[in-house]
Amino acid sequence: MLTQVSFVHLAATSLFFIVCGLTYYVVQLTRHELRIKKLGGVRAPGLTRNPLRAAWWFLDTARAMMRNELLEQYNSFFDAGTPECPELVEVQIFPRERYLFTRSPEHIKAVLAGQFSDFGKGPRFHDLWRPFLGDSIFTTDGQLWHDSRSLIRPMFVKDRVSDLATFEKWTSTLMTKLPPSGQTVDIMDLLYRMTLDVTTDFLLGASVDSLSNPRSEFAKAFNDVQRIQMMLTAVGPFQVFIPRRRYNDGIQVIDRFIMPYIEQALALPQEELEKLSNSDKHFTFLHSIAQYTRNRQVLRDQIIAVLLAGRDTTAATLSWAFYELSHYPDKFKRLRDEIIGSVGRTRTPTYQDLKDMPYLRHTLNETLRLYPAVPYNLRGALEDTTLPSTPGNPPISVVKGDIVFYSTLAMQRRKDLYPPVSEKFEDPALFSPERWESWTPKPWQYVPFNGGPRICVGQNFAMTEMAYCMVRILQKYDRIEYRGDWYAQQHEAEVVGKPSQGVKVGLYEECVKVVGNPEPLGV
């Protein structure tokens, strides 16, 4: 009898909680729906509004990411689009858990510029990324973001960027690591190690010396943390199921490397910091921001953020550039001819030299068009707002807390945004620096460095470093040959998109004949 009573009581209690849960779910969903209607807009076409199907959908997206097929997966979302709303779709998981996905220039313009105050990183992104990037420029909004940008901007003014000594130092080191002419090398590996050395030297005044130490504990930890962080972001509300031991261990390794340099900078009196600022030679990014704050956590967060932006974006773009050039010997030759015609085979290029090479600039622009460094990004709605729809149709309502994902990679590869293929304009799916000679992208259809108030503060630094590295390599080598199946390459989407298989090439030194000597000599 007691057992029967206990069972009935347990069943009744369970039923009560199930009814309460369902009631709460329906009430919250109804409230969310009323807010959408109150804004005068409509929903975007839905991929799913069923929590169980949504869980499977996020799992499928995570699998696509692990197979390096995230772009194909992302583009498939828009199969659910309608003529009224072709480039914006949504997933509703829980009543307050709504995600929108876009590849529209108009939507990207809205969230980055036109409705800047309505969109930001948001509390959800901040909490998810805080262990890695803290309260840095990439995770904050409002006054915190403004303060971060003010701290960082002074070190990226033209006078700082045009001092090429750091680039020369580490590019020269990279050149010594290249194998003899014609031998295979994974140039992507060297480029990632070089840009890590450049960036840590620029930030801290001391490098991790990754070029000489390929098994650097710091570099491995930094890579591990980024990969896991991207996975945590990609799986949305299901990130609680992702193991984080390696992630947390990696952050500890990063902090152990960074913090001693911060302590050294804070040990300097204010007068010494001001004196260093007047002698460019030993003045670093860390010294610059230590003039304005003595908060160790603030210093740590800003350094990690700039390190992420400074190393990976540059290395990935250079890797894609060499990958594409290895497939087009005529384009490689044209680029090298411009470089030799401008600075010769040995002269150190100046900042103005780099600016005066149009085909070099077009090569980098074309690389960033096909492979924008940050291929996927997001903004959270900070207020109830809307996104534009097609002409004649109501806007799409966006409720405070909703997340808008946008992909510059997907947008910049949309063929319908480009002119028809012609003699002057190749298929937009192909690498063609020549297209930039007679074509200018329409506003917001090419945003490799984002746009609006949060446009990348270090873009000139990145473009200068990439141009300098390419010039120095092409001064020495007159031919590049891809080793492996060029068509088998995939786009690996971490925080920054990179070639999944590395970039294995053979670089051939130029051979010239010296007068009076019948044998060719390598230069």
Short mmCIF file of C-alpha atoms in Angstrom, two decimals:
data_model
loop_
_atom_site.label_atom_id
_atom_site.label_comp_id
_atom_site.label_asym_id
_atom_site.label_seq_id
_atom_site.Cartn_x
_atom_site.Cartn_y
_atom_site.Cartn_z
CA MET A 1 0.00 0.00 0.00
CA LEU A 2 2.80 2.39 0.95
CA THR A 3 4.58 1.58 -2.31
CA GLN A 4 1.44 2.36 -4.31
CA VAL A 5 1.00 5.69 -2.50
CA SER A 6 4.64 6.60 -3.08
CA PHE A 7 4.38 5.73 -6.78
CA VAL A 8 1.17 7.76 -7.22
CA HIS A 9 2.73 10.68 -5.35
CA LEU A 10 5.89 10.52 -7.51
CA ALA A 11 3.84 10.31 -10.72
CA ALA A 12 1.66 13.24 -9.68
CA THR A 13 4.68 15.34 -8.76
CA SER A 14 6.42 14.55 -12.06
CA LEU A 15 3.27 15.38 -14.00
CA PHE A 16 2.94 18.65 -12.10
CA PHE A 17 6.49 19.72 -12.98
CA ILE A 18 6.05 18.67 -16.63
CA VAL A 19 2.84 20.74 -16.89
CA CYS A 20 4.56 23.70 -15.20
CA GLY A 21 7.53 23.39 -17.56
CA LEU A 22 5.35 23.20 -20.64
CA THR A 23 3.24 26.12 -19.41
CA TYR A 24 6.36 28.23 -18.81
CA TYR A 25 7.68 27.28 -22.26
CA VAL A 26 4.44 28.25 -23.99
CA VAL A 27 4.11 31.52 -22.03
CA GLN A 28 7.69 32.57 -22.80
CA LEU A 29 7.35 31.61 -26.46
CA THR A 30 4.11 33.59 -26.71
CA ARG A 31 5.74 36.62 -25.09
CA HIS A 32 8.63 36.38 -27.55
CA GLU A 33 6.17 36.13 -30.44
CA LEU A 34 4.26 39.20 -29.20
CA ARG A 35 7.51 41.19 -29.00
CA ILE A 36 8.32 40.23 -32.60
CA LYS A 37 4.89 41.44 -33.75
CA LYS A 38 5.07 44.59 -31.62
CA LEU A 39 8.18 45.65 -33.53
CA GLY A 40 6.14 45.77 -36.71
CA GLY A 41 8.20 43.10 -38.38
CA VAL A 42 8.02 39.40 -39.11
CA ARG A 43 10.11 36.31 -38.53
CA ALA A 44 12.77 35.19 -40.97
CA PRO A 45 12.22 31.86 -42.73
CA GLY A 46 12.78 29.14 -40.14
CA LEU A 47 15.20 26.23 -40.28
CA THR A 48 13.54 24.77 -37.18
CA ARG A 49 11.67 25.81 -34.06
CA ASN A 50 11.70 22.35 -32.49
CA PRO A 51 14.27 22.04 -29.64
CA LEU A 52 15.07 18.40 -30.48
CA ARG A 53 15.58 19.14 -34.17
CA ALA A 54 17.60 22.23 -33.21
CA ALA A 55 19.93 20.07 -31.10
CA TRP A 56 20.49 17.76 -34.08
CA TRP A 57 20.98 20.78 -36.33
CA PHE A 58 23.75 22.22 -34.12
CA LEU A 59 25.38 18.79 -33.89
CA ASP A 60 25.35 18.53 -37.68
CA THR A 61 26.94 21.98 -37.94
CA ALA A 62 29.67 20.95 -35.50
CA ARG A 63 30.36 17.86 -37.62
CA ALA A 64 30.56 20.01 -40.77
CA MET A 65 33.09 22.21 -39.01
CA MET A 66 35.21 19.19 -38.07
CA ARG A 67 35.08 17.98 -41.71
CA ASN A 68 36.11 21.47 -42.92
CA GLU A 69 32.79 21.81 -44.74
CA LEU A 70 31.35 24.71 -42.75
CA LEU A 71 30.96 26.99 -45.79
CA GLU A 72 28.87 24.39 -47.62
CA GLN A 73 26.82 23.88 -44.47
CA TYR A 74 26.32 27.61 -43.99
CA ASN A 75 25.24 28.15 -47.60
CA SER A 76 22.77 25.27 -47.32
CA PHE A 77 20.90 27.19 -44.61
CA PHE A 78 19.58 29.55 -47.28
CA ASP A 79 17.79 26.77 -49.11
CA ALA A 80 15.05 27.62 -46.59
CA GLY A 81 15.00 31.25 -47.78
CA THR A 82 11.99 32.74 -49.54
CA PRO A 83 11.68 35.33 -52.35
CA GLU A 84 10.68 37.86 -49.68
CA CYS A 85 13.67 36.99 -47.47
CA PRO A 86 16.26 34.99 -49.41
CA GLU A 87 19.45 35.71 -47.41
CA LEU A 88 18.31 35.59 -43.78
CA VAL A 89 17.07 32.51 -41.91
CA GLU A 90 16.56 31.65 -38.27
CA VAL A 91 16.63 28.85 -35.71
CA GLN A 92 14.47 29.07 -32.59
CA ILE A 93 15.67 26.64 -29.93
CA PHE A 94 14.08 27.85 -26.70
CA PRO A 95 11.74 30.81 -26.13
CA ARG A 96 14.69 33.14 -25.50
CA GLU A 97 17.22 31.32 -27.67
CA ARG A 98 16.95 32.55 -31.27
CA TYR A 99 19.71 32.61 -33.86
CA LEU A 100 19.61 34.39 -37.23
CA PHE A 101 22.03 33.68 -40.09
CA THR A 102 22.79 36.04 -42.96
CA ARG A 103 25.09 36.52 -45.93
CA SER A 104 23.52 39.80 -47.06
CA PRO A 105 25.57 43.02 -47.43
CA GLU A 106 22.56 45.01 -46.21
CA HIS A 107 22.31 43.03 -43.01
CA ILE A 108 26.06 43.20 -42.39
CA LYS A 109 25.93 46.96 -42.95
CA ALA A 110 23.04 47.24 -40.50
CA VAL A 111 24.67 45.33 -37.63
CA LEU A 112 28.13 46.89 -38.11
CA ALA A 113 27.25 50.48 -38.95
CA GLY A 114 23.70 51.59 -39.73
CA GLN A 115 22.26 50.24 -36.47
CA PHE A 116 25.53 50.05 -34.54
CA SER A 117 23.99 50.97 -31.19
CA ASP A 118 21.42 48.16 -31.52
CA PHE A 119 24.00 45.40 -31.95
CA GLY A 120 27.14 44.39 -30.09
CA LYS A 121 28.99 41.36 -28.84
CA GLY A 122 26.38 40.97 -26.14
CA PRO A 123 26.58 39.30 -22.71
CA ARG A 124 26.36 35.74 -24.05
CA PHE A 125 29.41 36.12 -26.32
CA HIS A 126 31.28 38.00 -23.60
CA ASP A 127 30.72 35.23 -21.04
CA LEU A 128 31.69 32.49 -23.51
CA TRP A 129 34.92 34.17 -24.65
CA ARG A 130 35.93 35.79 -21.38
CA PRO A 131 38.28 33.00 -20.19
CA PHE A 132 40.36 33.51 -23.36
CA LEU A 133 40.03 37.20 -24.32
CA GLY A 134 38.75 38.67 -21.05
CA ASP A 135 37.29 42.19 -21.22
CA SER A 136 39.22 43.09 -24.37
CA ILE A 137 38.27 45.02 -27.48
CA PHE A 138 36.80 41.86 -29.08
CA THR A 139 34.43 40.88 -26.26
CA THR A 140 33.00 44.13 -24.89
CA ASP A 141 30.50 46.83 -25.80
CA GLY A 142 29.81 50.41 -24.78
CA GLN A 143 32.32 52.27 -22.65
CA LEU A 144 34.50 49.20 -22.02
CA TRP A 145 34.90 48.69 -25.78
CA HIS A 146 35.55 52.40 -26.35
CA ASP A 147 38.24 52.43 -23.64
CA SER A 148 39.90 49.35 -25.16
CA ARG A 149 40.00 50.90 -28.61
CA SER A 150 41.47 54.12 -27.20
CA LEU A 151 44.22 52.11 -25.49
CA ILE A 152 45.13 50.21 -28.66
CA ARG A 153 44.84 52.84 -31.42
CA PRO A 154 48.02 54.89 -30.67
CA MET A 155 50.32 51.96 -31.53
CA PHE A 156 48.81 51.57 -34.99
CA VAL A 157 49.26 55.10 -36.33
CA LYS A 158 51.12 55.42 -39.64
CA ASP A 159 54.43 56.49 -38.08
CA ARG A 160 54.55 53.28 -36.05
CA VAL A 161 53.47 50.97 -38.85
CA SER A 162 55.86 52.49 -41.41
CA ASP A 163 58.85 51.53 -39.24
CA LEU A 164 59.64 48.22 -40.94
CA ALA A 165 62.57 47.09 -38.76
CA THR A 166 60.58 44.40 -36.93
CA PHE A 167 59.23 43.02 -40.21
CA GLU A 168 62.73 42.92 -41.70
CA LYS A 169 64.17 41.15 -38.66
CA TRP A 170 61.68 38.29 -38.68
CA THR A 171 61.25 37.98 -42.44
CA SER A 172 65.03 37.60 -42.69
CA THR A 173 64.88 34.90 -40.04
CA LEU A 174 62.13 33.12 -41.96
CA MET A 175 64.28 33.18 -45.12
CA THR A 176 67.04 31.32 -43.30
CA LYS A 177 64.57 28.54 -42.44
CA LEU A 178 63.56 27.90 -46.06
CA PRO A 179 65.20 24.75 -47.50
CA PRO A 180 67.50 24.72 -50.54
CA SER A 181 66.00 25.69 -53.89
CA GLY A 182 63.27 23.30 -55.06
CA GLN A 183 62.89 21.32 -51.85
CA THR A 184 59.44 20.94 -50.31
CA VAL A 185 58.46 23.16 -47.40
CA ASP A 186 55.18 23.84 -45.63
CA ILE A 187 55.31 27.59 -45.99
CA MET A 188 52.15 28.01 -43.90
CA ASP A 189 53.90 26.54 -40.87
CA LEU A 190 56.78 29.00 -41.26
CA LEU A 191 54.42 31.94 -41.81
CA TYR A 192 52.45 31.17 -38.64
CA ARG A 193 55.68 30.93 -36.67
CA MET A 194 57.04 34.14 -38.21
CA THR A 195 53.90 36.19 -37.50
CA LEU A 196 53.88 34.89 -33.92
CA ASP A 197 57.45 36.16 -33.54
CA VAL A 198 56.60 39.51 -35.17
CA THR A 199 53.54 40.03 -32.99
CA THR A 200 55.10 39.03 -29.66
CA ASP A 201 58.12 41.22 -30.49
CA PHE A 202 55.83 44.15 -31.32
CA LEU A 203 53.64 43.62 -28.24
CA LEU A 204 56.21 42.69 -25.60
CA GLY A 205 59.62 43.61 -26.98
CA ALA A 206 60.58 39.93 -26.78
CA SER A 207 59.63 37.09 -29.09
CA VAL A 208 58.66 33.50 -28.36
CA ASP A 209 61.27 32.70 -31.04
CA SER A 210 58.86 30.30 -32.70
CA LEU A 211 60.86 30.15 -35.94
CA SER A 212 63.76 28.59 -34.06
CA ASN A 213 61.55 26.56 -31.75
CA PRO A 214 58.80 24.87 -33.80
CA ARG A 215 57.56 22.90 -30.78
CA SER A 216 56.85 26.02 -28.73
CA GLU A 217 54.52 25.21 -25.81
CA PHE A 218 52.98 28.66 -26.10
CA ALA A 219 52.18 28.29 -29.82
CA LYS A 220 50.58 24.88 -29.27
CA ALA A 221 48.47 26.16 -26.39
CA PHE A 222 47.37 29.19 -28.40
CA ASN A 223 46.28 26.95 -31.29
CA ASP A 224 44.42 24.53 -29.00
CA VAL A 225 42.52 27.30 -27.23
CA GLN A 226 41.42 28.90 -30.51
CA ARG A 227 40.19 25.62 -31.97
CA ILE A 228 38.14 24.76 -28.89
CA GLN A 229 36.83 28.32 -28.57
CA MET A 230 35.48 28.20 -32.11
CA MET A 231 33.79 24.87 -31.43
CA LEU A 232 32.19 26.28 -28.27
CA THR A 233 30.81 29.14 -30.33
CA ALA A 234 29.61 26.96 -33.20
CA VAL A 235 27.49 24.64 -31.06
CA GLY A 236 25.56 27.49 -29.45
CA PRO A 237 23.61 26.54 -26.32
CA PHE A 238 25.07 23.03 -26.34
CA GLN A 239 28.59 24.26 -25.56
CA VAL A 240 28.15 23.00 -21.98
CA PHE A 241 28.74 19.47 -23.32
CA ILE A 242 32.18 20.29 -24.80
CA PRO A 243 35.12 19.14 -22.60
CA ARG A 244 37.28 22.09 -21.52
CA ARG A 245 40.29 20.60 -19.79
CA ARG A 246 42.67 21.24 -22.71
CA TYR A 247 41.10 24.68 -23.16
CA ASN A 248 41.69 25.66 -19.52
CA ASP A 249 45.21 24.18 -19.52
CA GLY A 250 46.04 26.14 -22.68
CA ILE A 251 44.90 29.42 -21.13
CA GLN A 252 47.16 28.76 -18.14
CA VAL A 253 50.15 28.23 -20.49
CA ILE A 254 49.35 31.49 -22.30
CA ASP A 255 49.10 33.41 -19.02
CA ARG A 256 52.36 31.95 -17.69
CA PHE A 257 54.12 33.33 -20.74
CA ILE A 258 52.47 36.76 -20.78
CA MET A 259 52.37 37.75 -17.11
CA PRO A 260 56.15 38.11 -16.44
CA TYR A 261 56.36 40.75 -19.19
CA ILE A 262 53.44 42.60 -17.64
CA GLU A 263 55.17 42.55 -14.26
CA GLN A 264 58.33 43.98 -15.85
CA ALA A 265 56.38 46.81 -17.48
CA LEU A 266 54.53 47.63 -14.25
CA ALA A 267 57.84 47.75 -12.37
CA LEU A 268 58.86 50.75 -14.50
CA PRO A 269 58.00 54.14 -13.01
CA GLN A 270 55.74 56.45 -15.04
CA GLU A 271 58.66 58.75 -15.92
CA GLU A 272 60.58 55.81 -17.41
CA LEU A 273 57.59 54.82 -19.53
CA GLU A 274 57.28 58.37 -20.84
CA LYS A 275 61.00 58.40 -21.63
CA LEU A 276 60.66 55.12 -23.55
CA SER A 277 57.75 56.53 -25.55
CA ASN A 278 60.07 59.19 -26.93
CA SER A 279 62.64 56.62 -28.07
CA ASP A 280 60.85 54.41 -30.56
CA LYS A 281 63.51 51.71 -30.53
CA HIS A 282 62.51 49.97 -27.29
CA PHE A 283 58.94 51.19 -26.91
CA THR A 284 56.40 48.35 -27.16
CA PHE A 285 52.65 47.95 -27.26
CA LEU A 286 52.76 46.83 -23.62
CA HIS A 287 54.64 49.99 -22.62
CA SER A 288 52.08 52.07 -24.50
CA ILE A 289 49.04 50.71 -22.68
CA ALA A 290 50.88 50.53 -19.33
CA GLN A 291 51.06 54.33 -19.50
CA TYR A 292 47.28 54.46 -19.14
CA THR A 293 46.45 51.57 -16.83
CA ARG A 294 48.21 49.58 -14.11
CA ASN A 295 45.53 46.90 -14.05
CA ARG A 296 47.20 43.56 -14.77
CA GLN A 297 44.04 41.92 -16.08
CA VAL A 298 43.35 44.78 -18.50
CA LEU A 299 46.91 44.58 -19.83
CA ARG A 300 46.69 40.81 -20.20
CA ASP A 301 43.34 40.91 -22.01
CA GLN A 302 44.38 43.54 -24.56
CA ILE A 303 47.68 41.78 -25.33
CA ILE A 304 45.97 38.42 -25.95
CA ALA A 305 43.36 40.07 -28.18
CA VAL A 306 45.93 41.87 -30.35
CA LEU A 307 48.09 38.74 -30.44
CA LEU A 308 45.14 36.77 -31.84
CA ALA A 309 44.42 39.42 -34.46
CA GLY A 310 48.07 40.09 -35.31
CA ARG A 311 49.33 36.55 -35.74
CA ASP A 312 46.60 34.45 -37.28
CA THR A 313 44.95 36.85 -39.72
CA THR A 314 48.26 37.76 -41.34
CA ALA A 315 49.65 34.22 -41.47
CA ALA A 316 46.43 32.76 -42.88
CA THR A 317 46.14 35.41 -45.60
CA LEU A 318 49.75 34.96 -46.67
CA SER A 319 49.26 31.18 -46.72
CA TRP A 320 46.22 31.50 -48.99
CA ALA A 321 48.12 33.94 -51.23
CA PHE A 322 51.01 31.51 -51.77
CA TYR A 323 48.54 28.65 -52.23
CA GLU A 324 46.78 30.53 -55.05
CA LEU A 325 49.97 31.87 -56.66
CA SER A 326 51.40 28.33 -56.79
CA HIS A 327 48.55 27.45 -59.17
CA TYR A 328 49.01 30.46 -61.45
CA PRO A 329 52.64 30.81 -62.60
CA ASP A 330 51.74 33.73 -64.87
CA LYS A 331 50.35 35.70 -61.92
CA PHE A 332 53.37 34.83 -59.79
CA LYS A 333 55.66 36.07 -62.59
CA ARG A 334 53.72 39.30 -63.02
CA LEU A 335 53.89 39.98 -59.29
CA ARG A 336 57.61 39.24 -59.17
CA ASP A 337 58.29 41.42 -62.22
CA GLU A 338 56.59 44.33 -60.47
CA ILE A 339 58.63 43.74 -57.30
CA ILE A 340 61.98 43.47 -59.14
CA GLY A 341 61.11 46.51 -61.23
CA SER A 342 60.38 48.50 -58.09
CA VAL A 343 63.02 47.45 -55.54
CA GLY A 344 65.37 45.10 -57.41
CA ARG A 345 66.58 41.76 -56.12
CA THR A 346 68.22 42.85 -52.87
CA ARG A 347 67.15 46.35 -51.81
CA THR A 348 65.13 46.61 -48.62
CA PRO A 349 61.68 47.97 -49.53
CA THR A 350 60.41 51.12 -47.87
CA TYR A 351 56.86 51.77 -46.71
CA GLN A 352 56.31 53.93 -49.79
CA ASP A 353 57.69 51.20 -52.07
CA LEU A 354 55.01 48.84 -50.77
CA LYS A 355 52.29 51.42 -51.37
CA ASP A 356 53.50 52.00 -54.93
CA MET A 357 53.05 48.39 -56.14
CA PRO A 358 49.47 48.07 -57.45
CA TYR A 359 49.63 44.40 -58.47
CA LEU A 360 50.94 43.49 -55.01
CA ARG A 361 48.00 45.36 -53.48
CA HIS A 362 45.57 43.68 -55.88
CA THR A 363 47.01 40.26 -55.01
CA LEU A 364 46.39 40.80 -51.31
CA ASN A 365 42.92 42.27 -51.93
CA GLU A 366 41.97 39.31 -54.10
CA THR A 367 43.21 36.87 -51.46
CA LEU A 368 41.11 38.63 -48.81
CA ARG A 369 38.11 38.60 -51.15
CA LEU A 370 38.20 34.82 -51.51
CA TYR A 371 39.47 34.13 -47.99
CA PRO A 372 38.45 36.88 -45.52
CA ALA A 373 40.51 36.31 -42.40
CA VAL A 374 37.53 36.06 -40.00
CA PRO A 375 35.03 34.11 -42.10
CA TYR A 376 32.24 33.90 -39.51
CA ASN A 377 31.25 36.47 -36.93
CA LEU A 378 28.28 37.42 -34.81
CA ARG A 379 26.51 40.25 -33.07
CA GLY A 380 23.94 40.12 -30.30
CA ALA A 381 20.89 42.37 -30.27
CA LEU A 382 21.33 44.85 -27.41
CA GLU A 383 17.85 46.30 -27.99
CA ASP A 384 14.63 45.28 -29.69
CA THR A 385 15.23 46.22 -33.33
CA THR A 386 14.76 45.07 -36.94
CA LEU A 387 16.81 44.08 -39.97
CA PRO A 388 15.91 45.21 -43.49
CA SER A 389 14.02 42.92 -45.81
CA THR A 390 13.61 43.04 -49.59
CA PRO A 391 11.89 46.15 -51.01
CA GLY A 392 8.14 46.20 -50.40
CA ASN A 393 8.27 43.65 -47.56
CA PRO A 394 8.12 44.18 -43.78
CA PRO A 395 11.43 44.14 -41.87
CA ILE A 396 12.65 41.16 -39.85
CA SER A 397 12.07 41.65 -36.14
CA VAL A 398 15.08 41.06 -33.89
CA VAL A 399 14.41 40.84 -30.15
CA LYS A 400 16.94 41.87 -27.51
CA GLY A 401 19.17 38.85 -26.83
CA ASP A 402 18.81 37.32 -30.30
CA ILE A 403 22.12 36.40 -31.99
CA VAL A 404 22.85 37.37 -35.59
CA PHE A 405 25.56 35.30 -37.31
CA TYR A 406 27.06 36.73 -40.49
CA SER A 407 29.62 35.27 -42.87
CA THR A 408 31.82 37.52 -44.98
CA LEU A 409 33.19 34.34 -46.58
CA ALA A 410 29.73 33.28 -47.80
CA MET A 411 28.80 36.82 -48.84
CA GLN A 412 32.00 37.55 -50.77
CA ARG A 413 31.57 34.34 -52.76
CA ARG A 414 28.00 35.06 -53.86
CA LYS A 415 28.16 35.18 -57.67
CA ASP A 416 25.02 37.31 -57.89
CA LEU A 417 26.87 40.21 -56.24
CA TYR A 418 29.45 40.44 -59.06
CA PRO A 419 29.43 41.68 -62.68
CA PRO A 420 28.96 39.13 -65.48
CA VAL A 421 32.06 37.14 -66.43
CA SER A 422 33.99 38.84 -69.25
CA GLU A 423 37.53 39.31 -70.57
CA LYS A 424 38.15 41.85 -67.82
CA PHE A 425 36.30 40.04 -65.08
CA GLU A 426 36.95 36.37 -64.43
CA ASP A 427 34.57 34.02 -62.66
CA PRO A 428 34.39 35.36 -59.07
CA ALA A 429 35.10 31.83 -57.80
CA LEU A 430 38.60 32.10 -59.28
CA PHE A 431 41.69 33.92 -58.04
CA SER A 432 42.24 36.94 -60.30
CA PRO A 433 44.13 39.99 -59.00
CA GLU A 434 43.63 41.53 -62.46
CA ARG A 435 39.93 42.10 -61.75
CA TRP A 436 40.88 44.93 -59.36
CA GLU A 437 42.33 46.98 -62.23
CA SER A 438 38.88 47.79 -63.59
CA TRP A 439 36.50 46.86 -60.77
CA THR A 440 35.70 48.32 -57.38
CA PRO A 441 33.46 46.41 -54.97
CA LYS A 442 30.17 48.03 -54.05
CA PRO A 443 29.93 49.26 -50.46
CA TRP A 444 29.61 46.45 -47.89
CA GLN A 445 30.18 43.69 -50.45
CA TYR A 446 33.88 43.48 -49.52
CA VAL A 447 34.58 43.77 -45.79
CA PRO A 448 37.72 41.77 -44.96
CA PHE A 449 38.43 43.98 -41.94
CA ASN A 450 34.80 44.42 -40.84
CA GLY A 451 33.37 47.94 -41.03
CA GLY A 452 31.72 50.73 -39.11
CA PRO A 453 33.02 51.94 -35.73
CA ARG A 454 34.54 48.52 -34.99
CA ILE A 455 36.56 48.34 -38.21
CA CYS A 456 39.92 46.65 -37.58
CA VAL A 457 42.30 49.17 -36.02
CA GLY A 458 45.33 47.12 -37.16
CA GLN A 459 44.47 46.67 -40.83
CA ASN A 460 47.30 48.90 -42.06
CA PHE A 461 49.76 47.00 -39.86
CA ALA A 462 48.53 43.67 -41.29
CA MET A 463 48.60 44.82 -44.93
CA THR A 464 52.09 46.26 -44.51
CA GLU A 465 53.45 43.10 -42.88
CA MET A 466 51.95 40.88 -45.59
CA ALA A 467 53.23 43.06 -48.42
CA TYR A 468 56.71 43.24 -46.89
CA CYS A 469 56.95 39.47 -46.44
CA MET A 470 55.81 38.76 -50.00
CA VAL A 471 58.28 41.24 -51.48
CA ARG A 472 61.23 39.75 -49.62
CA ILE A 473 60.36 36.18 -50.61
CA LEU A 474 59.71 37.01 -54.26
CA GLN A 475 62.93 39.02 -54.50
CA LYS A 476 64.78 35.76 -53.97
CA TYR A 477 62.54 33.15 -55.63
CA ASP A 478 61.32 33.34 -59.21
CA ARG A 479 59.16 30.24 -59.27
CA ILE A 480 56.80 28.40 -56.93
CA GLU A 481 55.45 24.88 -57.36
CA TYR A 482 52.65 23.29 -55.34
CA ARG A 483 53.44 19.87 -53.87
CA GLY A 484 50.37 17.68 -53.57
CA ASP A 485 46.81 17.81 -54.84
CA TRP A 486 46.01 21.51 -55.17
CA TYR A 487 42.28 20.79 -55.55
CA ALA A 488 42.12 18.74 -52.35
CA GLN A 489 42.72 21.82 -50.18
CA GLN A 490 39.92 22.76 -47.75
CA HIS A 491 39.00 25.83 -45.76
CA GLU A 492 39.47 25.15 -42.04
CA ALA A 493 37.33 27.52 -40.02
CA GLU A 494 38.73 28.25 -36.60
CA VAL A 495 38.55 31.85 -35.35
CA VAL A 496 40.55 32.60 -38.50
CA GLY A 497 40.09 30.57 -41.70
CA LYS A 498 43.23 28.78 -42.89
CA PRO A 499 44.25 26.04 -45.38
CA SER A 500 43.42 22.73 -43.73
CA GLN A 501 46.36 20.84 -45.28
CA GLY A 502 49.05 23.45 -44.89
CA VAL A 503 50.68 24.90 -48.02
CA LYS A 504 53.45 22.57 -49.18
CA VAL A 505 55.44 24.12 -52.01
CA GLY A 506 58.81 24.11 -53.67
CA LEU A 507 60.44 27.54 -54.04
CA TYR A 508 63.05 27.95 -56.78
CA GLU A 509 65.78 30.55 -56.57
CA GLU A 510 66.45 32.66 -59.62
CA CYS A 511 69.47 31.63 -61.65
CA VAL A 512 71.44 34.31 -63.50
CA LYS A 513 74.63 34.16 -65.51
CA VAL A 514 77.54 36.21 -64.29
CA VAL A 515 79.65 37.77 -67.05
CA GLY A 516 82.74 35.61 -67.69
CA ASN A 517 81.22 32.61 -65.94
CA PRO A 518 79.30 30.12 -68.14
CA GLU A 519 77.61 28.46 -65.17
CA PRO A 520 74.40 29.87 -63.64
CA LEU A 521 74.63 30.97 -60.04
CA GLY A 522 71.77 31.04 -57.54
CA VAL A 523 70.98 34.50 -56.30
#
